[in-house]
Coordinates of C-alpha atoms in Angstrom, one line a residue:
M7 CA 9.6 -22.6 28.5
Y8 CA 5.8 -21.9 28.5
N9 CA 5.2 -24.0 31.7
P10 CA 6.5 -23.9 35.3
T11 CA 10.3 -25.0 35.5
T12 CA 10.9 -28.7 36.2
V13 CA 13.6 -30.2 38.3
W14 CA 15.0 -32.3 35.5
R15 CA 15.7 -29.3 33.2
R16 CA 19.3 -29.3 32.2
W17 CA 20.5 -26.2 34.0
H18 CA 24.2 -26.8 33.5
R19 CA 26.8 -27.5 30.9
R20 CA 30.1 -29.3 31.5
V21 CA 33.2 -27.3 30.5
N22 CA 36.8 -28.4 30.6
V23 CA 38.8 -27.0 33.5
T24 CA 41.5 -25.7 31.3
Q25 CA 39.0 -24.0 29.1
K26 CA 37.6 -22.2 32.0
R27 CA 40.8 -21.1 33.1
H28 CA 41.7 -19.9 29.5
A29 CA 38.5 -17.9 29.6
V30 CA 39.2 -16.2 32.8
A31 CA 42.8 -15.3 31.7
T32 CA 41.4 -13.9 28.4
A33 CA 39.0 -11.8 30.3
L34 CA 41.7 -10.4 32.5
A35 CA 43.9 -9.7 29.5
A36 CA 41.1 -7.9 27.6
S37 CA 40.5 -5.6 30.6
S38 CA 43.9 -4.0 30.0
L39 CA 43.2 -2.9 26.5
P40 CA 41.4 0.6 26.5
P41 CA 39.5 0.0 23.1
L42 CA 37.9 -3.2 24.4
V43 CA 36.9 -1.5 27.8
M44 CA 35.5 1.6 26.1
A45 CA 33.6 -0.5 23.6
R46 CA 31.9 -2.3 26.5
G47 CA 30.6 1.2 27.6
H48 CA 32.9 2.3 30.4
R49 CA 33.8 5.8 30.9
I50 CA 37.6 5.7 31.4
G51 CA 38.5 9.2 30.0
E52 CA 39.9 10.4 33.4
V53 CA 41.7 7.1 34.2
A54 CA 45.5 7.3 34.3
E55 CA 46.3 4.0 32.7
L56 CA 45.1 0.4 32.2
P57 CA 45.4 -1.9 33.9
L58 CA 44.8 0.2 36.9
V59 CA 46.8 -0.8 40.0
V60 CA 46.5 0.8 43.4
S61 CA 48.2 0.3 46.6
D62 CA 47.1 -2.2 49.2
G63 CA 45.8 0.6 51.3
L64 CA 42.6 0.6 49.5
E65 CA 41.9 -3.0 50.9
S66 CA 41.7 -1.4 54.5
V67 CA 39.0 1.2 53.6
K68 CA 35.9 0.5 55.7
K69 CA 33.7 3.4 55.1
T70 CA 31.6 3.8 51.9
K71 CA 32.2 7.6 51.7
E72 CA 36.0 7.0 51.8
A73 CA 35.5 4.4 49.1
V74 CA 33.7 6.8 47.0
E75 CA 36.3 9.6 47.3
A76 CA 39.0 7.1 46.4
L77 CA 37.3 6.0 43.2
N78 CA 36.7 9.7 42.2
K79 CA 40.5 10.3 42.7
L80 CA 41.1 7.3 40.5
G81 CA 39.1 8.9 37.7
C82 CA 36.1 6.5 38.0
G83 CA 33.6 9.3 38.6
Q84 CA 32.2 9.3 35.0
D85 CA 31.7 5.5 35.2
L86 CA 30.0 5.8 38.5
Q87 CA 27.5 8.5 37.3
K88 CA 26.8 6.4 34.2
V89 CA 25.7 3.6 36.4
L90 CA 23.4 5.9 38.4
D91 CA 21.8 7.4 35.1
S92 CA 21.2 4.0 33.8
K93 CA 18.8 2.8 36.6
K94 CA 15.5 1.9 35.0
I95 CA 12.6 -0.4 36.1
R96 CA 12.9 -3.9 34.6
A97 CA 10.6 -4.8 31.8
G98 CA 8.4 -7.9 32.3
Q99 CA 7.3 -9.8 35.5
G100 CA 10.8 -9.7 37.1
K101 CA 9.8 -6.3 38.6
A102 CA 7.4 -8.2 40.9
R103 CA 10.0 -10.7 41.8
N104 CA 12.4 -8.9 43.8
R105 CA 14.4 -7.5 41.0
R106 CA 12.5 -4.4 40.2
Y107 CA 15.4 -2.2 38.8
R108 CA 18.3 -3.0 36.5
M109 CA 21.4 -1.0 35.9
R110 CA 24.7 -1.1 34.1
C111 CA 27.9 -2.5 35.5
G112 CA 30.6 -0.4 37.0
P113 CA 34.1 -1.1 38.1
L114 CA 35.2 -4.4 39.5
I115 CA 37.7 -4.2 42.4
I116 CA 40.0 -7.2 42.7
Y117 CA 41.7 -7.4 46.1
N118 CA 44.2 -9.9 47.8
Q119 CA 43.0 -9.6 51.3
D120 CA 39.7 -8.3 52.8
D121 CA 40.5 -5.8 55.5
G122 CA 36.9 -4.1 55.2
I123 CA 37.0 -3.4 51.3
T124 CA 34.0 -5.5 50.6
R125 CA 32.0 -3.7 53.3
A126 CA 32.8 -0.3 51.9
M127 CA 32.2 -1.2 48.3
R128 CA 28.9 -3.3 48.7
N129 CA 26.6 -0.2 48.8
I130 CA 28.0 1.7 45.6
P131 CA 25.8 1.2 42.8
G132 CA 27.4 -0.9 40.0
V133 CA 30.7 -1.5 41.9
E134 CA 31.5 -5.1 42.8
A135 CA 34.4 -6.5 44.9
T136 CA 36.0 -10.0 44.6
S137 CA 38.9 -12.0 45.8
V138 CA 41.8 -12.6 43.4
D139 CA 41.6 -16.4 44.6
N140 CA 38.0 -16.7 43.5
L141 CA 37.7 -14.9 40.2
N142 CA 34.3 -15.5 38.4
L143 CA 33.9 -15.3 34.7
L144 CA 30.4 -13.7 35.2
R145 CA 31.9 -10.8 36.9
L146 CA 35.0 -10.5 34.7
A147 CA 32.8 -10.6 31.4
P148 CA 29.0 -9.8 32.3
G149 CA 26.7 -10.8 29.6
G150 CA 29.6 -12.7 27.9
H151 CA 31.1 -9.4 26.7
F152 CA 34.8 -9.2 28.0
G153 CA 36.6 -5.8 28.7
R154 CA 35.2 -4.9 32.1
F155 CA 36.9 -2.0 33.8
I156 CA 39.0 -3.6 36.7
I157 CA 40.9 -2.2 39.5
F158 CA 43.6 -4.2 41.0
T159 CA 45.3 -3.8 44.3
E160 CA 49.0 -4.2 44.2
G161 CA 49.0 -7.6 46.1
A162 CA 46.2 -8.9 43.9
F163 CA 48.0 -8.0 40.8
K164 CA 51.3 -9.7 41.8
K165 CA 49.4 -12.9 42.8
L166 CA 48.1 -13.1 39.4
T167 CA 51.5 -14.5 38.2
E168 CA 51.3 -17.2 41.0
I169 CA 47.8 -18.3 40.0
Y170 CA 48.2 -18.1 36.1
G171 CA 51.8 -18.3 35.6
T172 CA 53.5 -16.5 32.6
Q173 CA 54.0 -17.2 28.9
S174 CA 57.3 -19.1 29.6
E175 CA 56.5 -20.8 33.1
A176 CA 53.6 -22.9 34.2
A177 CA 51.2 -21.8 36.9
P178 CA 52.5 -22.6 40.4
L179 CA 49.0 -22.8 42.0
K180 CA 47.3 -24.6 39.2
K181 CA 48.8 -28.0 38.4
G182 CA 49.7 -28.5 34.7
Y183 CA 48.2 -25.3 33.6
H184 CA 50.0 -23.0 30.9
M185 CA 48.8 -19.7 29.6
P186 CA 47.2 -19.8 26.3
R187 CA 49.6 -19.2 23.3
A188 CA 48.8 -16.5 20.9
A189 CA 47.8 -17.8 17.5
M190 CA 49.5 -15.0 15.7
E191 CA 52.4 -13.0 16.8
N192 CA 51.4 -10.1 14.5
A193 CA 47.7 -9.5 14.7
D194 CA 47.7 -7.0 11.8
L195 CA 46.4 -9.6 9.2
A196 CA 45.9 -6.9 6.5
R197 CA 49.5 -5.8 6.7
I198 CA 50.5 -9.4 6.4
I199 CA 48.4 -10.1 3.5
N200 CA 49.5 -6.9 1.7
S201 CA 53.2 -7.4 2.4
T202 CA 55.7 -7.7 -0.6
E203 CA 56.8 -11.2 0.6
V204 CA 53.2 -12.5 0.5
Q205 CA 52.1 -10.7 -2.6
S206 CA 55.0 -11.7 -4.6
V207 CA 54.2 -15.5 -4.4
L208 CA 50.6 -15.1 -5.1
K209 CA 48.9 -16.0 -8.3
P210 CA 47.5 -13.3 -10.5
K211 CA 43.9 -12.4 -9.9
L212 CA 41.4 -14.3 -11.9
E213 CA 39.0 -12.3 -13.9
A214 CA 35.3 -13.4 -13.8
P215 CA 34.0 -14.9 -17.1
R216 CA 32.1 -12.4 -19.4
T217 CA 28.4 -12.8 -19.0
H218 CA 25.7 -11.9 -21.4
E219 CA 22.3 -10.7 -20.4
P220 CA 19.6 -13.0 -21.4
K221 CA 17.5 -12.1 -24.4
R222 CA 14.1 -10.7 -23.3
N223 CA 10.9 -11.1 -25.3
A224 CA 9.5 -7.7 -26.2
L225 CA 6.0 -9.0 -26.5
K226 CA 6.1 -10.3 -23.0
N227 CA 8.4 -7.6 -21.2
K228 CA 6.8 -4.2 -21.1
D229 CA 10.1 -2.5 -20.4
V230 CA 11.8 -4.1 -23.4
M231 CA 8.9 -3.2 -25.5
D232 CA 8.9 0.4 -24.3
S233 CA 12.5 0.8 -25.1
L234 CA 12.1 -0.7 -28.7
N235 CA 8.7 1.1 -29.4
P236 CA 8.6 4.4 -27.3
G237 CA 5.2 5.2 -26.2
A238 CA 3.9 1.7 -26.4
L239 CA 2.9 1.6 -22.8
K240 CA 1.1 4.8 -23.0
R241 CA -0.9 3.7 -26.1
K242 CA -1.7 0.5 -24.4
A243 CA -2.8 2.3 -21.3
A244 CA -5.0 4.6 -23.5
L245 CA -6.5 1.6 -25.2
Q246 CA -7.5 0.0 -21.8
K247 CA -9.0 3.4 -20.7
S248 CA -11.0 3.4 -24.0
S249 CA -13.0 0.2 -22.8
Q250 CA -13.7 1.6 -19.3
K251 CA -16.9 3.4 -18.9
G252 CA -16.7 6.9 -17.3
T253 CA -13.3 7.8 -18.8
S254 CA -12.6 10.6 -21.3
E255 CA -11.1 8.1 -23.7
F256 CA -14.3 5.9 -23.6
K257 CA -16.4 8.9 -24.5
E258 CA -14.4 10.0 -27.4
V259 CA -14.4 6.5 -28.7
Q260 CA -18.1 6.3 -28.4
D261 CA -18.6 9.8 -30.2
K262 CA -16.5 8.6 -33.0
K263 CA -18.5 5.5 -33.5
K264 CA -21.9 7.4 -33.5
A265 CA -20.4 9.8 -36.0
R266 CA -19.3 7.0 -38.2
Q267 CA -22.7 5.2 -38.0
A268 CA -24.5 8.3 -38.8
E269 CA -22.1 9.1 -42.0
S270 CA -22.6 5.4 -43.3
K271 CA -26.5 5.7 -42.9
E272 CA -26.5 9.0 -44.9
H273 CA -24.3 7.4 -47.6
N274 CA -26.6 4.6 -47.9
K275 CA -29.6 6.7 -48.2
K276 CA -27.9 8.9 -51.1
H277 CA -26.3 6.2 -53.1
K278 CA -27.9 2.9 -52.2
K279 CA -31.6 3.1 -52.9
G280 CA -34.0 1.4 -55.4
D281 CA -32.2 -0.7 -58.1
D282 CA -28.8 0.2 -56.7
T283 CA -29.0 -1.9 -53.6
F284 CA -26.6 -4.8 -53.2
Y285 CA -29.1 -7.5 -53.3
K286 CA -30.8 -6.2 -56.5
T287 CA -27.5 -5.8 -58.3
L288 CA -26.4 -9.1 -57.5
M289 CA -29.8 -10.7 -58.7
K290 CA -29.7 -8.9 -62.2
A291 CA -27.1 -11.4 -63.2
F292 CA -29.4 -14.2 -62.7
E293 CA -32.6 -12.8 -64.2
A294 CA -31.9 -13.9 -67.9
K295 CA -31.0 -17.4 -66.9
A296 CA -34.1 -17.7 -64.7
A297 CA -36.4 -16.4 -67.6
E298 CA -34.7 -18.9 -70.1
A299 CA -35.3 -21.7 -67.6
A300 CA -39.0 -20.7 -67.1
A301 CA -39.5 -20.6 -71.0
K302 CA -38.4 -24.1 -71.6
P303 CA -41.2 -26.8 -72.0
A304 CA -41.4 -29.5 -69.4
G305 CA -40.8 -32.3 -72.0
D306 CA -37.4 -30.9 -72.8
G307 CA -36.6 -31.1 -69.2
E308 CA -37.5 -34.8 -68.9
E309 CA -35.3 -35.8 -72.0
D310 CA -32.4 -33.8 -70.6
A311 CA -32.8 -35.9 -67.4
H312 CA -33.0 -39.3 -69.4
E313 CA -29.8 -38.4 -71.3
D314 CA -28.0 -37.5 -68.2
D315 CA -29.0 -41.1 -66.8
A316 CA -27.8 -42.9 -69.9

């Protein structure tokens, strides 16, 4: 929002308890698939296996130096170096509000009993430690992207069965909770669709109806006119340039016009002079009739007028 935050803003959203538990169980399951963990950006090339389970002796580590050595032996050195290299100054005003730097997430340590592990891991950049009894979805799937690199202690890994149960048994520590059932036993959908059993009962593929291109008017469409009359566009462009001053085409048209006018004047001077002009030739046809009308007396004209009135 543009203005200061208000106390009546709706900060939280209600979510069903079972739905929250399903989300945590799904995030834990995704952390055991190397493709999903690598897609999230973790460097697990030197890790022996996933899920990575270590002995309970890691819970009693109290020194940060010992914790770093243990993580390097487990193959987490590349992931820890990735976190160090990703440290950047935050963009925006957050850098002035006690969160100046931001960096990527590293491994998450899940323990059963804290005998000093939280104190040893708290100063390693990117590494977080949490109890198996208090799993947080924001740590299991930061940013809404599941597949975080998780390291379990042996006691914590065994306790997951007591907390969330199995596919056939309910969870002892969560009343009435059952693990989410997979929607598909075989997730290879392409193989199912292309199988002989499915393809044998499908209807044949429908062919799309034949379509025809709409007829286009060559007098309105330049491309069609050019295909029917090659060079039409060039001739039209040359005609337009012939009316634009300053172009070579315009100069050529004016030169032809001047030459044509000069030739016409020369022809008129040579062949159309004296009695050969158009007007005099036209008037010769009326000279005889005009002379006859002038020779008639005035009385004959009046008698003719009376006869016409009668």
